[in-house]
Amino acid sequence: MVRKNKGYIALFLLPTVALFIIVYAVSLVILFGTSFTEWSAGRSPVFNGLANYIQLFTDDSDFRKSALNTVIWVALQSTVHVAIGTLFAIILSMKQFYWKFARTVYMFPNIISGAAVGMLFLCMLNPDFGAVNSIVRMFGNADYSQNWFMDYSTAFLSVTMTWLPYAAVVTILILAEIAAIPESLYESARIDGASSFKINLYIILPMLRNIIGTCVILSGTSMLQKMDIILMTTGGGPGNETMNLPIYIYKTALMDNNFGYSNSVGVFLIGFGLIFVLLCRNLFRIGSSQN
Amino acid sequence: MKKPLYKTGLTLASALLLAVSISACGPDNSPKSSEEAANSGSGNATPAAKAPVKISYLTFRVGTHASAKMEEEQIKQFNEKYGDEVEVVVEEIPSDAAYVDKIKILAASGDVPDVVMGKDGINDVLIKGNLATPFNDYLDKDPEWKAAIGDDAIASNTRDGKVWSISDQKQNIGYFYNKEMFEKAGIKPAETWDEFMSNNEKLKAAGFVPLALMTGENAWTSNLLLAAMIGTNGENGKAFMNTLHPTDFNTPEMIQALNMMKDLLAKYTTKDALGAGYANAANAFSQGKAAMIANGPWMIGDFSDPAKSSEGFDKKVGVAAYPNNSLISTYEVGYMIGAQTPETRDAAEKFIKFKTGLEGQTIALEYGNVMPVSSEVQPSDALKEKYPIMVESITVAQKTQLHYRTLDSIVYPNVTDAWKNLYPKLAAGRATAEEIAKELTEIAAKNK
């Protein structure tokens, strides 16, 4: 019987495993292999050892800036973004009269495509006709004009604000986890005289450790693939002020026509992502029991 | 424990369903019926009509693209004429940039469409990768077609004696100006760059924004002016603007032009020029918010399009050459053969011949305001009546004496992509013109 079941398990796993091998595993092997080559479109890869990696770490200021920006955005997204989402979830869990409306409205930015969100912000922050500048002008400063996306002092913050506050996915996940906490725990705490604040701080939050860890991984890794909004709004500029690794990979592959070098950046990005996920798993002890 | 019968039945049914669905997705390898086999194998059977050769063609001239109508009409007329011989399988791509990206990715895997537009460095990729077929033999066999394209257009796409692409249009690009604004400011189109800068100052003093510039995307309208500044700056400037793939941008002409551009961006353009796309700049001019825009004749249709301009705006628009009686004049890279079999190569050549021959050029002129490469193709009376500025445009082009190319057509694609990041850097004072020129040189060196 057991042997029969094993056969079925293998049979039904086969399509998934085959798809994984064809779509991901083969691509990863090619990515890793060609990162040690000089390779451009239409030509065969030529092995060049560690040359791409040496150049990457010793002689490429755009890569350093892109890597730094990526690290900063991963850090912000896995802390501030998750904190906003968690706080919002705790507020909504109190189920005041507005909670369903607020939950729905908060989802809006997450159901619009990245390119559309980029276009929306591009219009809102336009220095000429954008809503933000118009509002400032309404309040007295008639000549006010700030080019939010192209001014060095505001570009990074402006791009960051197109995704950082919209943590609806985190909120939904945490709300679901809060709903699973037994009511008896709240009752015991209240009988012991705990205030709502203390209940949230000492009971709810510790019990959310697993899901918060998951949200940190999801939010942080989403920054390793963030490209559409940046391309729509700043294109990585002004200069390389808002360049990140995905944009840099795109530019080196399709603009410089340097696929080998681009793949070495890709390997770095995947490595960074793996380390980040492992760190989070250990930090939050994801998968272990709450106690 | 005995397994219930219905479970076994369900498992078998699921397996059967899975097998059927998988086989339905696969290629049809089933043996032909005896009748089909007989028909296909028998020499005595009535020969079936030869199926048209299928060729793949990707196009970004779709939707709201300025040349969408032209593309649609060319394909429609080709199908009417040659549909029984060649079937063009068209795939629509949403933008120029997406098209270039897609072809480069396809080229990396050695699998490009049968007909390819060689713009923005695609021609280099295909030539270096041995993925294109030269047109020499085809042109030699058809002197009429060769004459319709003309020696200059052929020469512009020839490398080492091989004609790698066929140009479908000549770009004569000056700038459009708002006659009302010019009149109020008391100016006429400038004949020198000093006069050009003085015009800007006068327009500004009269309360107008002089220029519709943009630094986003490929910085098109700004770079046309930059090209004119370089191309008119002596023999060296002219030589630079007529050199394919310049590698040294650290020249006095480039630095001088960048310094002028810095001034224009700081004082004489719209507030959103830094980071703006083509649509922003075009709107600024068509909506009467800016007095001048550098652009080609394909924009003429916009001036009488109620969705883009106010009523009667086309009457307010004039066209001028750049200072020093000069004009950007360049042949498009045009179409390449990416097909890999003799049959599809011939079919691709037939399609390209139609698009770039006299018929195709006429369609392009009438439906897309695209300047033909042949002098035999002239605008119809209806077109002249509809767009008088088109005639003015041709007259201006004929009077000019100094010609140079667009930056996009001479520099490597990664240099074209870099402007959007470099112009804001220049305008913000984070880098001098000399430093930007050095950076451009470094970027060009990165191209593979």
XYZ file of C-alpha atoms in Angstrom:
739
model
C 0.000 0.000 0.000
C 2.765 2.400 1.055
C 4.794 1.524 -2.025
C 1.755 2.161 -4.202
C 1.254 5.603 -2.631
C 4.897 6.475 -3.196
C 4.428 5.697 -6.862
C 1.446 8.016 -7.087
C 3.285 10.767 -5.247
C 6.177 10.499 -7.685
C 3.805 10.433 -10.662
C 1.901 13.522 -9.641
C 5.046 15.394 -8.634
C 6.602 14.699 -11.999
C 4.963 17.549 -13.996
C 5.902 20.098 -11.326
C 9.457 18.830 -11.041
C 9.808 18.763 -14.840
C 8.479 22.308 -15.108
C 10.821 23.484 -12.356
C 13.793 21.881 -14.061
C 12.935 23.317 -17.486
C 11.908 26.803 -16.386
C 14.096 27.486 -13.357
C 16.861 24.962 -12.839
C 18.142 25.038 -16.417
C 17.964 28.846 -16.455
C 19.886 29.051 -13.195
C 22.596 26.731 -14.476
C 22.888 28.778 -17.684
C 22.904 32.016 -15.679
C 25.667 30.778 -13.401
C 27.691 29.224 -16.225
C 27.527 32.237 -18.536
C 28.440 34.624 -15.715
C 32.008 33.380 -16.268
C 31.938 34.252 -19.957
C 32.075 37.144 -22.332
C 28.741 36.856 -24.084
C 26.682 39.265 -26.170
C 23.533 38.797 -28.234
C 24.028 36.805 -31.408
C 27.481 35.531 -30.406
C 28.632 32.452 -28.543
C 29.798 32.759 -24.939
C 33.592 32.724 -24.465
C 34.968 31.678 -21.049
C 36.728 34.562 -19.299
C 37.118 33.184 -15.786
C 36.439 35.588 -12.940
C 36.899 38.722 -15.070
C 33.238 39.785 -14.781
C 33.226 39.405 -10.997
C 36.545 41.194 -10.585
C 35.290 44.133 -12.624
C 32.009 44.116 -10.722
C 33.634 44.531 -7.317
C 36.641 46.650 -8.206
C 35.747 48.908 -11.115
C 32.036 49.549 -11.374
C 30.566 52.503 -9.500
C 27.117 52.002 -11.074
C 27.013 48.452 -9.703
C 28.022 49.650 -6.230
C 25.326 52.338 -6.250
C 22.722 49.886 -7.559
C 23.650 47.302 -4.925
C 23.552 49.920 -2.145
C 20.124 51.196 -3.251
C 18.830 47.624 -3.445
C 20.054 46.888 0.089
C 18.465 50.102 1.412
C 15.142 49.330 -0.280
C 15.170 45.725 0.980
C 15.878 47.014 4.496
C 13.111 49.632 4.335
C 10.588 47.235 2.854
C 11.280 44.488 5.357
C 11.049 46.852 8.340
C 9.038 50.037 7.756
C 6.692 48.468 5.186
C 6.010 45.418 7.360
C 5.594 47.615 10.454
C 2.998 49.762 8.667
C 1.124 46.682 7.479
C 1.224 45.078 10.934
C 0.055 48.228 12.686
C -2.782 48.608 10.223
C -3.769 44.960 10.713
C -3.871 45.372 14.497
C -6.035 48.491 14.160
C -8.387 46.717 11.741
C -8.576 43.659 14.016
C -10.368 45.815 16.569
C -13.205 45.699 14.041
C -14.493 49.215 14.426
C -17.263 50.356 12.060
C -14.823 51.372 9.305
C -12.649 48.249 9.187
C -14.060 46.595 6.040
C -14.068 49.861 4.095
C -10.502 50.697 5.196
C -9.273 47.189 4.328
C -10.751 47.433 0.818
C -9.437 50.933 0.113
C -5.968 49.968 1.348
C -5.899 47.145 -1.210
C -6.277 49.503 -4.196
C -2.556 50.161 -4.877
C -1.937 46.402 -4.773
C -4.486 45.529 -7.431
C -3.193 48.113 -9.926
C -0.281 47.063 -12.135
C 3.156 48.493 -11.331
C 3.354 50.363 -14.630
C -0.013 52.017 -13.987
C 1.032 52.988 -10.457
C 4.221 54.480 -11.944
C 2.203 56.490 -14.458
C -0.165 57.639 -11.717
C 2.678 58.965 -9.580
C 4.364 60.481 -12.614
C 1.243 62.574 -13.178
C 0.636 63.355 -9.494
C 4.209 64.538 -8.993
C 4.559 66.318 -12.349
C 6.223 69.689 -11.658
C 3.907 71.501 -14.060
C 0.405 70.085 -13.644
C 0.852 67.493 -10.853
C -1.589 67.436 -7.929
C 1.106 67.736 -5.247
C 2.669 70.907 -6.635
C -0.767 72.354 -7.389
C -1.820 71.881 -3.763
C 1.317 73.657 -2.531
C 0.643 76.498 -4.993
C -2.927 76.781 -3.697
C -1.565 77.534 -0.258
C 0.195 80.705 -1.258
C 3.438 79.846 -3.010
C 2.292 80.583 -6.576
C 5.700 79.975 -8.164
C 6.342 76.670 -6.405
C 7.649 73.968 -8.709
C 9.419 70.866 -7.509
C 10.556 68.173 -9.945
C 10.139 65.364 -7.408
C 11.507 62.537 -9.535
C 14.391 64.404 -11.178
C 15.726 66.508 -8.327
C 18.621 64.858 -6.499
C 17.235 65.891 -3.108
C 13.840 64.223 -3.604
C 14.224 61.509 -6.258
C 15.071 58.579 -3.955
C 12.363 59.435 -1.439
C 9.763 60.037 -4.171
C 10.399 56.647 -5.768
C 10.403 54.943 -2.364
C 7.036 56.468 -1.523
C 5.463 54.820 -4.561
C 5.557 51.454 -2.751
C 6.678 51.767 0.884
C 3.362 52.738 2.565
C 1.110 50.343 0.627
C 1.364 47.221 2.739
C -2.053 45.712 2.086
C -0.689 42.203 1.460
C 1.082 42.272 4.834
C -2.112 43.545 6.471
C -4.276 40.794 4.959
C -1.850 38.033 5.989
C -1.528 39.323 9.526
C -5.264 39.898 9.892
C -5.826 36.256 8.960
C -3.306 35.171 11.621
C -4.879 37.414 14.260
C -8.281 35.887 13.487
C -6.816 32.466 14.305
C -5.764 33.478 17.851
C -8.173 31.868 20.348
C -10.615 34.277 22.001
C -9.850 32.636 25.387
C -6.410 34.247 25.401
C -7.905 37.734 25.149
C -10.410 36.913 27.872
C -7.721 35.631 30.254
C -5.655 38.753 29.670
C -8.604 41.030 30.275
C -9.490 39.173 33.499
C -5.894 39.726 34.604
C -6.427 43.454 33.962
C -4.362 43.889 30.771
C -5.147 46.945 28.652
C -5.677 46.675 24.848
C -2.202 48.101 24.315
C -0.605 45.491 26.579
C -2.632 42.691 24.975
C -1.393 43.773 21.550
C 2.192 44.201 22.721
C 2.654 41.136 24.934
C 0.198 38.631 23.490
C -0.736 39.379 19.882
C 2.635 40.515 18.534
C 4.665 37.574 19.916
C 2.083 35.192 18.520
C 2.499 36.777 15.086
C 6.227 35.974 14.921
C 5.912 33.338 12.205
C 3.675 35.360 9.917
C 5.674 38.564 10.440
C 8.794 36.620 9.468
C 7.030 35.427 6.332
C 5.939 39.002 5.538
C 9.497 40.255 6.027
C 10.730 37.690 3.497
C 7.938 38.456 1.011
C 8.350 42.229 1.300
C 12.140 42.196 1.276
C 12.451 39.886 -1.708
C 9.872 41.929 -3.655
C 12.548 44.634 -3.756
C 14.933 42.260 -5.511
C 12.678 42.325 -8.559
C 11.405 45.913 -8.414
C 11.798 47.409 -11.843
C 8.585 48.564 -13.516
C 7.825 51.581 -11.321
C 11.449 52.772 -11.353
C 11.625 52.482 -15.135
C 8.365 54.399 -15.477
C 9.287 57.216 -13.107
C 13.036 57.909 -13.023
C 14.666 55.261 -15.208
C 17.281 54.966 -12.458
C 18.143 58.680 -12.552
C 18.934 61.443 -12.018
C 22.447 60.125 -12.675
C 22.324 56.737 -10.962
C 20.511 58.041 -7.888
C 17.605 55.560 -8.059
C 19.293 52.711 -9.903
C 18.816 49.239 -8.410
C 20.158 45.835 -9.400
C 17.242 44.732 -11.623
C 17.515 47.982 -13.627
C 21.276 47.567 -13.811
C 20.865 44.011 -15.104
C 18.425 45.268 -17.729
C 20.803 48.009 -18.852
C 23.927 45.860 -19.038
C 22.122 43.090 -20.924
C 19.930 44.993 -23.347
C 21.651 48.373 -23.678
C 25.335 47.453 -23.344
C 24.574 44.110 -25.023
C 26.755 42.450 -22.374
C 24.871 39.339 -21.314
C 27.828 37.669 -19.585
C 28.452 40.629 -17.293
C 24.748 41.075 -16.704
C 24.490 37.448 -15.607
C 27.266 37.935 -13.062
C 25.133 40.738 -11.541
C 22.221 38.290 -11.638
C 24.220 35.711 -9.701
C 25.063 38.367 -7.098
C 21.381 39.309 -6.820
C 20.279 35.690 -6.338
C 23.035 35.135 -3.780
C 21.988 38.248 -1.879
C 18.362 37.092 -1.954
C 19.251 33.644 -0.600
C 21.307 35.102 2.240
C 18.458 37.482 3.093
C 15.913 34.654 3.194
C 18.188 32.462 5.346
C 18.830 35.324 7.763
C 15.115 36.013 8.110
C 14.321 32.337 8.628
C 16.849 32.142 11.443
C 15.930 35.492 12.961
C 12.217 34.724 13.113
C 12.672 30.967 13.601
C 10.034 30.497 10.911
C 8.329 27.118 11.130
C 9.067 26.533 14.803
C 6.201 26.603 17.301
C 5.209 29.871 18.979
C 6.463 28.598 22.342
C -7.966 -3.510 2.939
C -9.850 -3.510 -0.297
C -9.822 -0.337 -2.278
C -13.342 0.894 -3.111
C -14.190 0.397 -6.771
C -15.261 3.995 -7.343
C -11.815 5.258 -6.200
C -10.064 3.039 -8.707
C -12.479 4.241 -11.373
C -11.865 7.881 -10.521
C -8.088 7.378 -10.587
C -8.270 5.721 -13.997
C -10.574 8.450 -15.328
C -8.194 11.162 -14.054
C -5.207 9.438 -15.626
C -7.069 9.114 -18.922
C -8.104 12.775 -18.825
C -4.510 13.812 -18.090
C -3.180 11.683 -20.938
C -5.751 13.082 -23.382
C -5.086 16.691 -22.377
C -1.307 16.236 -22.624
C -1.560 14.605 -26.038
C -3.906 17.397 -27.196
C -1.231 19.946 -26.361
C 1.487 18.159 -28.265
C 2.274 18.239 -31.962
C 0.050 16.286 -34.274
C 2.105 13.216 -35.040
C -0.809 10.937 -35.720
C -0.562 8.924 -38.904
C -2.483 10.427 -41.784
C -5.597 8.717 -43.003
C -5.124 6.523 -46.036
C -6.892 9.078 -48.209
C -4.645 11.930 -47.009
C -1.563 9.788 -47.396
C -2.571 8.832 -50.900
C -3.216 12.414 -51.879
C 0.030 13.642 -50.482
C 2.111 10.812 -51.839
C 0.549 10.172 -55.201
C 2.018 11.866 -58.180
C -1.179 11.278 -60.126
C -3.425 13.156 -57.736
C -4.473 16.688 -58.590
C -1.737 18.942 -57.201
C -3.076 21.055 -54.329
C -2.593 24.838 -54.571
C 0.751 25.759 -53.011
C 0.223 27.139 -49.548
C 1.537 30.663 -48.970
C 4.920 30.890 -47.260
C 4.506 32.095 -43.684
C 6.838 34.820 -42.451
C 6.943 36.362 -38.998
C 6.942 40.129 -38.554
C 6.927 42.051 -35.280
C 5.831 45.683 -35.299
C 5.615 48.472 -32.746
C 3.667 50.674 -35.189
C 0.346 49.889 -33.576
C -2.318 51.556 -31.453
C -1.681 55.278 -31.053
C 1.757 55.161 -32.721
C 2.150 57.947 -35.314
C 2.832 55.378 -38.058
C 0.133 52.857 -37.092
C -2.193 53.790 -39.967
C 0.674 53.579 -42.428
C 1.678 50.118 -41.187
C -1.867 48.824 -41.290
C -2.391 50.066 -44.845
C 0.922 48.673 -46.106
C 0.168 45.215 -44.702
C -3.405 45.353 -46.017
C -2.299 46.254 -49.543
C 0.503 43.671 -49.482
C -1.976 40.969 -48.491
C -4.333 41.992 -51.297
C -1.535 41.750 -53.823
C 0.611 38.861 -52.589
C -1.569 37.155 -49.960
C -1.720 33.913 -51.961
C 2.094 33.697 -52.035
C 3.159 35.077 -48.665
C 1.349 35.081 -45.351
C 2.675 37.730 -42.984
C 2.144 36.669 -39.380
C 2.088 39.959 -37.512
C 2.838 40.232 -33.812
C 2.070 43.595 -32.234
C 4.514 45.032 -29.712
C 3.297 47.890 -27.506
C 6.258 50.285 -27.848
C 9.529 50.978 -29.674
C 11.547 50.148 -26.563
C 9.720 46.853 -25.984
C 10.359 45.960 -29.637
C 14.097 46.586 -29.364
C 14.319 44.598 -26.113
C 12.378 41.686 -27.568
C 14.450 41.442 -30.751
C 17.703 41.572 -28.758
C 16.517 38.769 -26.486
C 15.451 36.725 -29.511
C 18.835 37.418 -31.116
C 20.581 36.104 -27.985
C 18.843 32.787 -28.581
C 19.555 32.970 -32.331
C 15.896 33.055 -33.286
C 14.875 36.381 -34.837
C 11.710 37.086 -36.879
C 11.872 36.761 -40.670
C 11.547 40.515 -41.174
C 13.232 42.803 -38.661
C 13.420 46.567 -38.282
C 17.101 47.285 -37.648
C 16.654 50.362 -35.466
C 18.515 51.243 -32.247
C 21.440 48.890 -32.698
C 19.417 45.840 -33.743
C 21.248 45.918 -37.092
C 24.630 45.611 -35.300
C 23.437 42.670 -33.236
C 22.097 40.819 -36.267
C 25.160 41.510 -38.429
C 27.644 40.498 -35.714
C 25.602 37.408 -34.893
C 25.408 36.303 -38.531
C 21.627 36.421 -38.259
C 20.892 38.633 -41.268
C 21.014 38.161 -45.028
C 22.445 40.946 -47.195
C 20.289 42.343 -49.990
C 23.005 42.595 -52.677
C 21.771 39.700 -54.838
C 18.138 40.731 -54.530
C 18.939 44.324 -55.519
C 21.078 43.239 -58.462
C 18.213 41.141 -59.765
C 15.746 44.033 -59.572
C 17.197 47.325 -60.874
C 13.782 49.002 -60.655
C 13.590 48.431 -56.913
C 17.222 49.496 -56.541
C 16.434 52.753 -58.335
C 13.358 53.346 -56.169
C 15.526 53.223 -53.054
C 18.348 55.277 -54.507
C 22.122 55.090 -54.177
C 22.366 57.359 -51.097
C 19.860 55.350 -49.084
C 21.554 52.102 -50.081
C 24.993 53.482 -49.225
C 23.816 54.553 -45.759
C 23.037 50.922 -44.888
C 26.034 49.325 -46.589
C 28.985 47.924 -44.634
C 31.984 46.347 -46.315
C 30.078 46.232 -49.587
C 27.092 44.409 -48.106
C 23.649 46.016 -48.007
C 22.245 44.852 -44.682
C 18.980 46.767 -44.609
C 16.649 48.709 -46.862
C 15.627 52.149 -45.707
C 11.952 52.997 -45.950
C 12.157 56.687 -45.194
C 14.283 59.776 -45.228
C 14.135 61.877 -42.118
C 14.384 65.595 -42.796
C 14.113 67.179 -39.407
C 14.072 70.849 -38.536
C 11.814 72.430 -35.953
C 8.244 73.656 -35.783
C 7.413 77.032 -34.300
C 4.311 78.885 -33.222
C 3.946 81.795 -35.658
C 1.668 83.768 -33.310
C 4.181 83.618 -30.478
C 7.050 84.524 -32.805
C 5.080 87.505 -34.082
C 4.276 88.732 -30.570
C 7.921 88.377 -29.561
C 8.970 90.186 -32.759
C 11.283 87.453 -34.007
C 11.817 85.219 -37.027
C 13.459 81.784 -37.232
C 17.112 82.136 -36.289
C 19.907 82.002 -38.832
C 22.706 81.717 -36.285
C 22.967 80.147 -32.844
C 23.453 83.584 -31.259
C 20.170 84.644 -32.821
C 18.585 81.384 -31.626
C 19.571 82.123 -28.012
C 18.450 85.728 -28.401
C 15.077 84.506 -29.744
C 14.699 82.360 -26.641
C 15.301 85.382 -24.447
C 12.786 87.489 -26.399
C 10.147 84.772 -26.244
C 10.677 84.472 -22.515
C 10.419 88.245 -22.103
C 7.136 88.138 -24.042
C 5.787 85.642 -21.504
C 6.208 82.442 -23.502
C 8.085 79.236 -22.808
C 10.496 79.056 -25.768
C 11.207 75.317 -26.117
C 9.416 71.989 -25.671
C 12.350 69.896 -24.466
C 12.373 66.463 -22.840
C 15.096 64.375 -21.213
C 13.146 61.174 -20.529
C 12.990 58.150 -22.888
C 15.604 58.887 -25.596
C 15.576 62.676 -25.003
C 14.382 62.972 -28.598
C 13.429 66.645 -28.952
C 16.413 67.826 -26.878
C 18.847 65.631 -28.758
C 17.698 66.929 -32.139
C 18.802 70.385 -31.007
C 22.007 68.988 -29.535
C 22.734 67.268 -32.856
C 22.158 70.548 -34.694
C 24.483 72.413 -32.319
C 27.245 69.860 -32.868
C 26.640 69.358 -36.596
C 26.846 73.070 -37.361
C 30.010 73.627 -35.338
C 32.639 73.575 -38.084
C 34.051 70.680 -40.059
C 34.797 68.628 -36.944
C 31.240 68.951 -35.699
C 29.832 67.993 -39.078
C 32.207 65.025 -39.311
C 31.216 63.865 -35.800
C 27.510 64.000 -36.630
C 28.085 61.942 -39.765
C 30.222 59.257 -38.084
C 28.689 55.901 -37.271
C 29.356 54.806 -33.679
C 31.561 57.623 -32.395
C 33.686 56.452 -29.475
C 35.137 59.766 -28.321
C 32.633 62.329 -27.092
C 35.286 64.389 -25.420
C 35.396 66.966 -28.210
C 35.143 70.773 -28.035
C 31.990 70.670 -30.209
C 30.210 68.229 -27.887
C 31.238 70.145 -24.765
C 30.113 73.452 -26.242
C 26.763 71.955 -27.268
C 26.246 70.421 -23.821
C 26.895 73.793 -22.202
C 24.301 75.395 -24.478
C 21.845 72.620 -23.678
C 22.408 73.172 -19.962
C 21.359 76.785 -20.503
C 18.284 75.785 -22.474
C 17.215 73.312 -19.789
C 17.744 75.845 -17.025
C 16.091 78.878 -18.586
C 14.083 78.242 -21.709
C 11.920 75.167 -21.372
C 8.901 73.806 -19.531
C 9.056 73.015 -15.810
C 8.677 69.303 -16.438
C 11.281 68.978 -19.219
C 13.680 67.088 -16.936
C 12.362 63.543 -16.979
C 9.570 64.306 -19.452
C 8.711 61.894 -22.241
C 7.965 62.678 -25.880
C 4.231 62.988 -25.144
C 4.869 65.783 -22.609
C 6.983 67.787 -25.055
C 4.569 67.233 -27.955
C 1.630 68.283 -25.773
C 3.479 71.387 -24.600
C 3.859 72.535 -28.202
C 0.476 71.355 -29.539
C -1.356 72.911 -26.599
C 0.333 76.262 -27.164
C 2.455 76.109 -23.995
C 5.797 76.259 -25.794
C 6.892 78.181 -28.876
C 9.191 75.639 -30.564
C 9.671 71.907 -30.844
C 12.334 70.097 -32.821
C 10.677 67.231 -34.665
C 10.058 65.640 -38.045
C 7.165 65.880 -40.515
C 5.354 62.857 -39.067
C 4.151 65.267 -36.355
C 2.278 67.400 -38.883
C -0.891 65.310 -38.592
C -1.057 66.060 -34.855
C -1.511 69.799 -35.472
C -4.941 69.286 -37.015
C -5.943 66.356 -34.804
C -8.622 67.656 -32.387
C -7.541 65.065 -29.803
C -4.034 66.573 -29.681
C -4.332 70.247 -30.668
C -6.859 73.043 -30.363
C -8.944 73.928 -33.428
C -7.041 75.914 -36.029
C -3.679 75.215 -34.411
C -2.254 73.874 -37.689
C -2.616 77.382 -39.174
C -0.370 78.782 -36.455
C 2.515 76.396 -37.078
C 5.545 77.200 -39.201
C 8.557 75.042 -39.981
C 12.179 76.126 -40.014
C 15.665 74.785 -40.589
C 18.289 74.945 -37.841
C 20.759 77.842 -37.708
C 23.514 77.955 -40.337
C 20.951 76.872 -42.953
C 21.203 73.300 -41.801
C 18.954 70.296 -41.349
C 19.031 66.849 -39.878
C 18.832 64.550 -42.844
C 19.196 60.858 -42.356
C 17.984 57.604 -43.804
C 16.248 55.189 -41.489
C 17.975 51.854 -40.964
C 14.842 50.194 -42.303
C 14.161 46.503 -42.765
C 16.451 43.489 -42.522
C 16.008 39.859 -43.509
C 16.245 37.629 -40.453
C 14.759 34.580 -42.197
C 16.943 31.479 -42.129
C 15.609 29.303 -44.976
C 15.776 30.130 -48.722
C 11.982 29.995 -48.974
C 11.288 32.384 -46.088
C 14.175 34.642 -47.156
C 12.572 35.114 -50.567
C 9.177 35.733 -48.966
C 10.717 38.254 -46.523
C 12.421 40.027 -49.433
C 9.081 40.247 -51.259
C 7.456 41.863 -48.215
C 10.335 44.298 -47.706
C 10.399 45.135 -51.413
C 6.725 46.060 -51.238
C 7.167 48.210 -48.129
C 10.204 50.052 -49.442
C 9.330 50.206 -53.144
C 7.442 53.059 -54.753
C 4.070 51.660 -53.648
C 5.139 51.294 -50.035
C 6.760 54.733 -49.974
C 3.586 56.299 -51.374
C 1.485 54.647 -48.670
C 3.958 55.816 -46.019
C 3.787 59.396 -47.268
C 0.014 59.533 -47.603
C -0.856 57.678 -44.390
C 2.062 58.539 -42.113
C 3.523 61.813 -43.448
C 6.764 59.912 -43.868
C 9.270 61.398 -46.288
C 10.046 58.950 -49.112
C 13.583 57.970 -50.089
C 12.742 58.285 -53.778
C 12.227 61.644 -55.490
C 9.668 59.916 -57.702
C 7.227 59.749 -54.815
C 5.522 63.092 -54.348
C 2.656 64.117 -52.071
C -0.780 63.957 -53.675
C -2.810 67.126 -54.172
C -5.180 65.965 -51.456
C -2.298 65.616 -49.017
C -0.881 69.017 -49.952
C -4.273 70.579 -49.389
C -4.781 68.793 -46.105
C -1.294 69.553 -44.781
C 0.132 72.748 -46.376
C 2.936 72.625 -43.823
C 4.119 69.420 -45.467
C 4.861 71.359 -48.657
C 6.559 74.070 -46.585
C 8.604 71.356 -44.927
C 9.802 70.009 -48.282
C 10.665 73.529 -49.475
C 12.670 74.246 -46.323
C 14.539 70.968 -46.723
C 15.415 71.742 -50.332
C 16.908 75.124 -49.400
C 19.253 73.805 -46.711
C 22.921 73.268 -47.477
C 24.369 71.593 -44.419
C 23.146 68.159 -43.410
C 23.908 65.821 -40.538
C 22.329 62.815 -38.868
C 20.403 62.310 -35.632
C 22.338 61.263 -32.541
C 20.133 58.180 -32.244
C 21.202 56.990 -35.683
C 24.941 57.302 -35.049
C 25.607 56.449 -31.406
C 25.529 53.037 -29.732
C 22.166 52.122 -28.135
C 23.602 52.334 -24.604
C 24.572 55.964 -25.269
C 21.025 56.715 -26.423
C 19.755 55.135 -23.217
C 22.140 57.167 -21.053
C 20.803 60.639 -21.867
C 17.820 60.275 -19.550
C 20.213 59.914 -16.605
C 22.890 62.335 -17.774
C 20.812 65.403 -18.664
C 19.362 65.768 -15.138
C 22.906 65.362 -13.815
C 24.104 68.157 -16.106
C 21.145 70.406 -15.315
C 21.576 69.906 -11.558
C 25.238 70.896 -11.787
C 26.337 67.486 -10.475
C 28.607 67.158 -13.496
C 30.160 69.637 -15.904
C 29.791 69.363 -19.675
C 33.365 68.019 -19.766
C 32.499 65.313 -17.225
C 29.341 64.347 -19.124
C 31.370 64.086 -22.356
C 33.852 61.826 -20.547
C 31.035 59.702 -19.177
C 29.523 59.342 -22.655
C 32.889 58.116 -23.924
C 33.036 55.536 -21.127
C 29.484 54.373 -21.831
C 30.216 53.966 -25.556
C 33.257 51.845 -24.636
C 31.000 49.477 -22.673
C 29.034 48.532 -25.765
C 29.658 44.933 -26.845
